[in-house]
Coordinates of C-alpha atoms in Angstrom, one line a residue:
Chain A
M1 CA 7.6 29.1 -98.1
S2 CA 11.3 29.6 -98.6
T3 CA 14.1 31.7 -96.1
T4 CA 15.0 35.4 -97.8
A5 CA 18.2 36.7 -97.6
T6 CA 17.4 39.2 -94.8
E7 CA 16.2 35.7 -92.3
A8 CA 17.7 35.5 -89.1
P9 CA 19.4 32.4 -89.4
R10 CA 18.9 31.2 -85.7
R11 CA 15.2 32.1 -84.1
N12 CA 14.7 30.0 -80.5
G13 CA 17.6 28.0 -81.6
V14 CA 15.9 26.5 -84.7
D15 CA 18.5 27.1 -87.6
V16 CA 16.4 28.4 -89.9
P17 CA 17.4 27.8 -93.4
T18 CA 18.1 24.6 -92.2
L19 CA 15.0 23.9 -92.1
F20 CA 13.5 24.8 -95.1
A21 CA 16.3 23.7 -96.9
T22 CA 15.7 19.9 -95.1
L23 CA 11.7 20.8 -96.0
D24 CA 12.5 21.3 -99.7
A25 CA 14.6 18.1 -99.8
V26 CA 12.3 15.7 -98.4
K27 CA 9.3 17.5 -101.2
N28 CA 12.1 16.7 -103.8
Q29 CA 13.2 12.8 -102.6
K30 CA 10.0 11.4 -100.4
E31 CA 12.2 8.8 -99.3
I32 CA 14.3 11.0 -97.2
A33 CA 11.0 10.6 -94.6
K34 CA 10.7 7.2 -94.1
F35 CA 12.2 6.6 -90.0
Q36 CA 12.4 3.7 -88.3
F37 CA 13.5 4.5 -84.3
R38 CA 14.4 1.3 -81.9
A39 CA 14.5 0.3 -78.4
S40 CA 16.1 -2.7 -76.8
N41 CA 14.9 -3.2 -73.4
T42 CA 16.6 -5.8 -70.6
W43 CA 15.0 -7.2 -67.8
V44 CA 17.3 -6.2 -64.6
S45 CA 14.4 -7.8 -61.5
G46 CA 11.4 -7.8 -61.0
T47 CA 9.4 -4.8 -61.9
H48 CA 12.7 -2.6 -62.7
N49 CA 14.5 -3.2 -66.5
R50 CA 16.2 -0.6 -68.4
S51 CA 16.0 0.6 -72.3
Q52 CA 19.0 1.8 -74.5
L53 CA 17.6 4.8 -77.0
S54 CA 20.7 4.6 -79.6
G55 CA 20.8 4.3 -83.8
F56 CA 17.6 4.3 -85.9
Y57 CA 17.2 4.7 -89.1
G58 CA 15.9 8.5 -91.6
A59 CA 17.0 9.9 -94.6
M60 CA 18.1 6.8 -96.3
Q61 CA 21.0 6.1 -94.2
E62 CA 21.9 4.3 -90.7
L63 CA 21.9 6.6 -88.0
Q64 CA 23.2 6.7 -84.8
H65 CA 22.5 9.8 -82.1
K66 CA 25.1 11.4 -80.8
Q67 CA 25.2 9.3 -77.3
V68 CA 23.5 6.0 -75.9
T69 CA 20.6 6.9 -73.7
T70 CA 19.5 4.4 -70.8
L71 CA 16.6 4.7 -69.1
D72 CA 15.3 3.1 -65.7
A73 CA 11.9 1.7 -65.6
D74 CA 9.8 0.0 -62.4
H75 CA 7.0 0.1 -60.0
P76 CA 7.0 2.5 -57.2
A77 CA 7.4 0.7 -53.6
V78 CA 3.5 1.2 -53.3
L79 CA 3.1 -0.9 -56.5
V80 CA 5.4 -3.7 -55.1
G81 CA 8.3 -2.6 -57.1
Q82 CA 11.4 -1.0 -56.4
D83 CA 11.7 2.3 -57.6
N84 CA 14.4 2.6 -59.2
G85 CA 12.9 4.2 -62.1
P86 CA 9.7 6.4 -62.8
T87 CA 6.4 3.3 -63.7
P88 CA 6.8 3.1 -67.5
I89 CA 3.7 4.7 -68.2
E90 CA 4.9 7.6 -66.8
F91 CA 7.3 8.1 -70.1
V92 CA 4.2 8.6 -72.1
L93 CA 3.9 11.8 -70.3
H94 CA 6.8 13.0 -71.2
A95 CA 6.7 12.4 -74.5
I96 CA 3.5 14.2 -75.8
A97 CA 5.5 17.4 -73.5
A98 CA 8.6 17.2 -75.2
C99 CA 6.9 16.3 -78.8
L100 CA 4.5 19.4 -78.4
T101 CA 7.3 21.6 -76.9
S102 CA 9.7 20.6 -80.1
G103 CA 7.2 21.4 -82.4
L104 CA 6.3 24.4 -81.1
A105 CA 9.9 26.3 -81.0
N106 CA 10.3 24.6 -85.0
I107 CA 6.8 26.3 -86.2
A108 CA 7.2 29.7 -84.0
A109 CA 10.7 30.3 -85.7
A110 CA 8.8 29.5 -89.2
R111 CA 6.4 31.6 -88.1
R112 CA 9.3 34.5 -87.3
V113 CA 7.7 34.7 -83.6
D114 CA 10.8 34.7 -80.7
L115 CA 10.2 33.1 -77.8
H116 CA 10.9 33.5 -74.2
K117 CA 9.9 31.0 -72.0
V118 CA 8.0 27.4 -72.5
T119 CA 7.3 25.7 -69.5
S120 CA 4.6 22.7 -69.6
T121 CA 2.9 20.7 -66.7
V122 CA 1.5 17.3 -67.7
E123 CA -1.3 15.3 -65.6
G124 CA -2.8 11.7 -66.4
D125 CA -5.2 10.4 -64.4
I126 CA -5.4 6.1 -64.3
D127 CA -7.6 4.0 -62.7
L128 CA -5.5 1.0 -61.7
L129 CA -8.4 -1.1 -61.3
G130 CA -8.3 -1.8 -65.2
L131 CA -4.6 -3.1 -65.2
L132 CA -5.4 -4.8 -61.6
G133 CA -7.9 -6.8 -63.6
L134 CA -9.9 -5.9 -60.7
S135 CA -12.8 -3.9 -63.2
D136 CA -15.9 -5.6 -65.0
G137 CA -14.0 -4.5 -67.8
T138 CA -15.2 -0.9 -67.8
V139 CA -12.2 0.5 -66.4
R140 CA -9.3 1.0 -69.2
N141 CA -5.8 0.1 -68.3
G142 CA -4.4 3.2 -69.8
Y143 CA -5.0 6.5 -69.1
Q144 CA -8.8 8.3 -68.8
E145 CA -7.2 11.2 -69.5
I146 CA -4.0 13.2 -70.0
R147 CA -4.1 17.3 -69.5
I148 CA -1.3 19.0 -70.5
T149 CA -1.2 22.7 -69.5
F150 CA 1.9 25.3 -71.4
H151 CA 2.6 28.0 -70.3
I152 CA 4.2 30.2 -73.2
E153 CA 6.1 33.6 -73.0
G154 CA 6.7 35.2 -76.4
D155 CA 6.6 38.5 -78.5
A156 CA 3.5 37.6 -79.8
D157 CA 0.0 37.9 -79.1
D158 CA -2.5 35.5 -77.0
E159 CA -3.7 34.4 -80.3
T160 CA -0.2 33.8 -81.9
L161 CA 0.7 31.8 -79.4
R162 CA -1.9 29.8 -78.9
G163 CA -1.6 29.1 -82.7
L164 CA 1.6 27.1 -81.8
V165 CA 0.1 24.7 -79.9
E166 CA -2.8 24.1 -81.8
Q167 CA 0.1 23.8 -85.0
S168 CA 2.1 21.3 -83.1
R169 CA -0.5 19.6 -82.1
K170 CA -2.3 18.7 -85.3
R171 CA 1.7 17.7 -86.2
S172 CA 2.8 15.9 -83.5
A173 CA 3.3 12.1 -83.5
V174 CA 2.9 11.4 -79.9
Y175 CA 0.2 13.3 -79.8
D176 CA -0.8 11.0 -83.4
V177 CA 0.0 7.5 -81.7
L178 CA -2.3 8.8 -78.1
T179 CA -5.3 10.0 -80.0
T180 CA -5.3 7.5 -82.8
P181 CA -5.2 4.0 -82.3
T182 CA -1.8 2.9 -83.7
P183 CA -1.1 -0.9 -84.6
I184 CA 1.2 -3.0 -82.3
V185 CA 2.7 -6.0 -82.9
I186 CA 4.8 -8.8 -80.7
N187 CA 6.3 -11.5 -82.0
V188 CA 8.1 -14.0 -78.9
I189 CA 10.9 -15.7 -78.9
T190 CA 11.3 -18.6 -76.0
N191 CA 14.3 -20.7 -74.3
Chain B
M1 CA -6.0 -16.5 -55.5
S2 CA -3.9 -15.6 -52.0
T3 CA -0.2 -17.4 -50.8
T4 CA 0.1 -19.7 -49.5
A5 CA 3.1 -20.6 -46.1
T6 CA 5.2 -23.0 -48.7
E7 CA 5.4 -20.1 -52.0
A8 CA 8.7 -18.4 -51.9
P9 CA 8.8 -15.0 -50.8
R10 CA 10.2 -13.5 -53.7
R11 CA 10.2 -15.1 -57.4
N12 CA 12.3 -13.3 -60.6
G13 CA 13.1 -10.7 -57.7
V14 CA 9.0 -9.7 -57.3
D15 CA 7.9 -10.1 -53.8
V16 CA 4.3 -12.4 -54.4
P17 CA 3.0 -12.1 -50.8
T18 CA 3.1 -7.8 -51.0
L19 CA 1.2 -8.2 -54.5
F20 CA -1.2 -10.3 -53.7
A21 CA -1.7 -8.3 -51.1
T22 CA -1.9 -5.7 -52.5
L23 CA -4.3 -7.1 -55.2
D24 CA -6.7 -7.8 -52.1
A25 CA -6.7 -4.3 -50.8
V26 CA -7.2 -2.4 -53.8
K27 CA -10.2 -5.0 -53.6
N28 CA -11.0 -4.1 -50.6
Q29 CA -10.7 -0.5 -50.8
K30 CA -10.9 0.8 -54.9
E31 CA -10.3 4.3 -53.9
I32 CA -6.6 3.3 -53.3
A33 CA -6.6 2.7 -56.9
K34 CA -7.3 5.6 -58.5
F35 CA -3.5 7.0 -59.6
Q36 CA -2.2 10.6 -60.9
F37 CA 1.2 10.9 -62.9
R38 CA 2.7 13.7 -63.5
A39 CA 5.7 15.5 -65.8
S40 CA 6.7 18.8 -65.8
N41 CA 8.6 20.2 -69.4
T42 CA 10.6 23.2 -69.8
W43 CA 12.2 24.5 -73.2
V44 CA 16.0 24.8 -73.2
S45 CA 16.1 26.0 -76.8
G46 CA 15.5 25.0 -80.7
T47 CA 13.8 21.3 -80.5
H48 CA 15.6 20.7 -77.0
N49 CA 13.6 20.5 -74.0
R50 CA 13.7 18.8 -70.5
S51 CA 11.7 17.0 -68.1
Q52 CA 11.2 15.7 -64.5
L53 CA 9.4 13.2 -63.1
S54 CA 8.7 13.5 -59.3
G55 CA 6.0 13.7 -57.7
F56 CA 2.3 11.5 -57.9
Y57 CA -0.3 10.4 -56.4
G58 CA -1.9 7.2 -55.5
A59 CA -3.0 4.4 -52.8
M60 CA -4.6 8.0 -51.6
Q61 CA -2.3 10.1 -50.8
E62 CA 0.6 12.4 -52.8
L63 CA 3.7 9.8 -53.4
Q64 CA 7.4 11.0 -54.9
H65 CA 9.4 9.3 -56.6
K66 CA 13.2 8.0 -54.4
Q67 CA 14.6 10.1 -57.1
V68 CA 13.9 12.7 -59.3
T69 CA 14.4 11.7 -63.3
T70 CA 15.4 14.4 -66.0
L71 CA 14.8 13.4 -69.6
D72 CA 16.2 15.2 -72.6
A73 CA 14.5 15.4 -75.9
D74 CA 15.6 17.1 -78.7
H75 CA 15.4 16.1 -82.5
P76 CA 18.8 14.8 -83.9
A77 CA 20.9 17.1 -86.5
V78 CA 19.4 14.8 -89.2
L79 CA 15.6 16.5 -88.6
V80 CA 17.3 20.0 -87.9
G81 CA 17.9 19.8 -84.0
Q82 CA 20.9 19.7 -81.5
D83 CA 20.2 15.6 -80.7
N84 CA 21.2 16.6 -76.8
G85 CA 18.0 13.6 -76.1
P86 CA 15.8 11.0 -77.9
T87 CA 13.7 12.1 -80.7
P88 CA 10.3 12.1 -78.2
I89 CA 8.3 9.8 -79.7
E90 CA 11.9 7.5 -79.2
F91 CA 10.7 7.4 -75.2
V92 CA 7.2 5.6 -76.6
L93 CA 9.0 2.7 -77.8
H94 CA 10.5 2.4 -73.8
A95 CA 7.6 3.2 -72.5
I96 CA 6.1 -0.1 -74.3
A97 CA 8.8 -2.2 -73.6
A98 CA 9.3 -1.3 -70.4
C99 CA 5.3 -2.3 -69.3
L100 CA 5.2 -5.0 -71.2
T101 CA 8.4 -6.8 -69.5
S102 CA 7.4 -5.4 -66.0
G103 CA 3.8 -7.4 -65.9
L104 CA 5.2 -9.9 -67.8
A105 CA 7.5 -10.8 -64.5
N106 CA 4.7 -10.0 -61.9
I107 CA 2.7 -12.1 -64.3
A108 CA 5.7 -14.9 -64.0
A109 CA 6.1 -14.2 -60.4
A110 CA 2.3 -15.1 -60.1
R111 CA 2.3 -18.1 -61.8
R112 CA 5.6 -19.7 -60.7
V113 CA 7.2 -19.1 -63.4
D114 CA 11.2 -18.8 -62.9
L115 CA 12.9 -16.3 -65.5
H116 CA 15.9 -16.3 -66.5
K117 CA 16.4 -13.7 -69.2
V118 CA 14.1 -11.1 -70.8
T119 CA 15.2 -8.6 -73.2
S120 CA 13.1 -7.0 -76.0
T121 CA 13.8 -5.0 -78.9
V122 CA 11.0 -2.3 -81.0
E123 CA 11.0 -1.0 -84.0
G124 CA 8.6 2.4 -84.7
D125 CA 7.9 3.0 -88.5
I126 CA 7.4 6.8 -89.5
D127 CA 7.1 8.5 -92.4
L128 CA 8.0 12.1 -92.0
L129 CA 5.8 13.6 -94.9
G130 CA 2.6 13.4 -92.5
L131 CA 4.1 15.4 -89.1
L132 CA 6.4 17.8 -91.6
G133 CA 2.8 18.2 -93.3
L134 CA 3.9 16.7 -96.7
S135 CA 1.4 14.7 -97.5
D136 CA -1.9 14.8 -98.3
G137 CA -3.3 14.0 -95.1
T138 CA -3.0 10.1 -95.7
V139 CA 0.2 9.4 -93.3
R140 CA -0.5 10.0 -90.4
N141 CA 2.2 11.8 -88.4
G142 CA 2.8 9.2 -85.8
Y143 CA 4.1 5.7 -86.1
Q144 CA 2.4 3.1 -88.6
E145 CA 3.6 0.3 -87.1
I146 CA 5.9 -0.9 -83.7
R147 CA 6.7 -4.5 -83.7
I148 CA 8.3 -5.7 -80.7
T149 CA 9.9 -9.0 -80.3
F150 CA 10.8 -10.3 -77.0
H151 CA 13.6 -13.0 -76.0
I152 CA 11.8 -15.0 -72.8
E153 CA 14.4 -17.8 -71.0
G154 CA 12.4 -19.3 -68.3
D155 CA 11.8 -22.6 -66.5
A156 CA 8.7 -23.1 -68.8
D157 CA 7.3 -24.5 -72.2
D158 CA 7.1 -22.6 -74.7
E159 CA 3.4 -21.8 -74.6
T160 CA 3.4 -20.8 -70.9
L161 CA 6.2 -18.4 -71.7
R162 CA 4.0 -16.9 -74.7
G163 CA 1.2 -16.9 -72.0
L164 CA 3.2 -14.6 -70.3
V165 CA 3.3 -11.8 -72.8
E166 CA -0.1 -12.4 -73.1
Q167 CA -1.6 -11.6 -70.5
S168 CA 1.2 -8.7 -69.8
R169 CA -0.5 -7.0 -72.9
K170 CA -3.6 -7.6 -71.6
R171 CA -3.2 -5.7 -68.4
S172 CA -1.0 -2.9 -70.0
A173 CA -1.3 0.8 -69.6
V174 CA 1.5 1.5 -72.5
Y175 CA -0.4 -1.0 -74.7
D176 CA -3.8 0.5 -74.1
V177 CA -2.8 4.2 -74.6
L178 CA -1.3 3.2 -77.9
T179 CA -3.7 0.9 -79.6
T180 CA -7.1 3.0 -77.9
P181 CA -7.9 6.0 -78.3
T182 CA -6.9 8.6 -75.4
P183 CA -8.2 11.8 -74.4
I184 CA -6.0 14.3 -74.6
V185 CA -6.7 18.0 -73.2
I186 CA -4.7 20.9 -74.6
N187 CA -4.6 24.4 -71.9
V188 CA -2.3 27.7 -72.5
I189 CA -1.5 30.7 -70.4
T190 CA 0.3 33.1 -72.5
N191 CA 2.3 36.0 -71.2

């Protein structure tokens, strides 16, 4: 798929020609697509800790976000924390909503659909008997189910708008890591 | 396990008597353990969108964090975004580091281990050929591997400190949702 001279350069805030040019560049040099994202975390006190997101590797170079993002996490008071930030597992809900929404905007632009408004709400059900070690092993530690509801307004019919979400789901990095097992390697260096 | 009169009320910033009292309360009324976390997200422009984390359900009541957390997500310039925030998938790296670290502090306190310093770095390898639709289906959309390295200083031997991380992993909600498939239901409401 390629752009034409008559195509609007931006649709939904997406630079469509550059998006297609980027896809073409990756097709021609697949090494460009190898990325590594990173976070560093420091324990503050109790269940309170803080991460920074800044540098990453991609497009065959070391890169930096234009700003460092600092994220606090804690447990709420009802879970014996000081509530200095969201619970770690809540960030997963932001991640899935954000990933599907970012993808949706790109896909809509590629399909020449003008979006007016996209909002979503996410719920994650979790039974803490699992992570508290109080179940007989039948209750999982994490979410039993995540539900996300999108409200989408755009210049397209219902089927087309639903198709944007479905395509975004199919190409979502966060959807994938939550629904398909992801290998996690943990190393520990002490004292 | 129960606390004694000689136990320090706080260790590592963790209110240990309240932690054990909470475990006892949940044992006696398992309904307390049913939680629901929530996020709401609004598309801003292009791949830029913003979530808010505020209310949740738990301990048989509607609860609010003491502050609303607003999180921006975007794609970086190299991925044709405006870099108004971290990439959605980067929040997953914060979530896993934060979850393991929060758990580690609680477990250390319960095991009477004084921690001095805990830091971690997380790396997630992702090949964008998957989510760009440029692989033949063999490259996954999400992280191919996540690696986390902990540096822990505390008043205990190497084996004991490593044991804290291992126990935290076993009880981690985020580790679980990443390593074991989590059902995600997507609803769409249009125009």
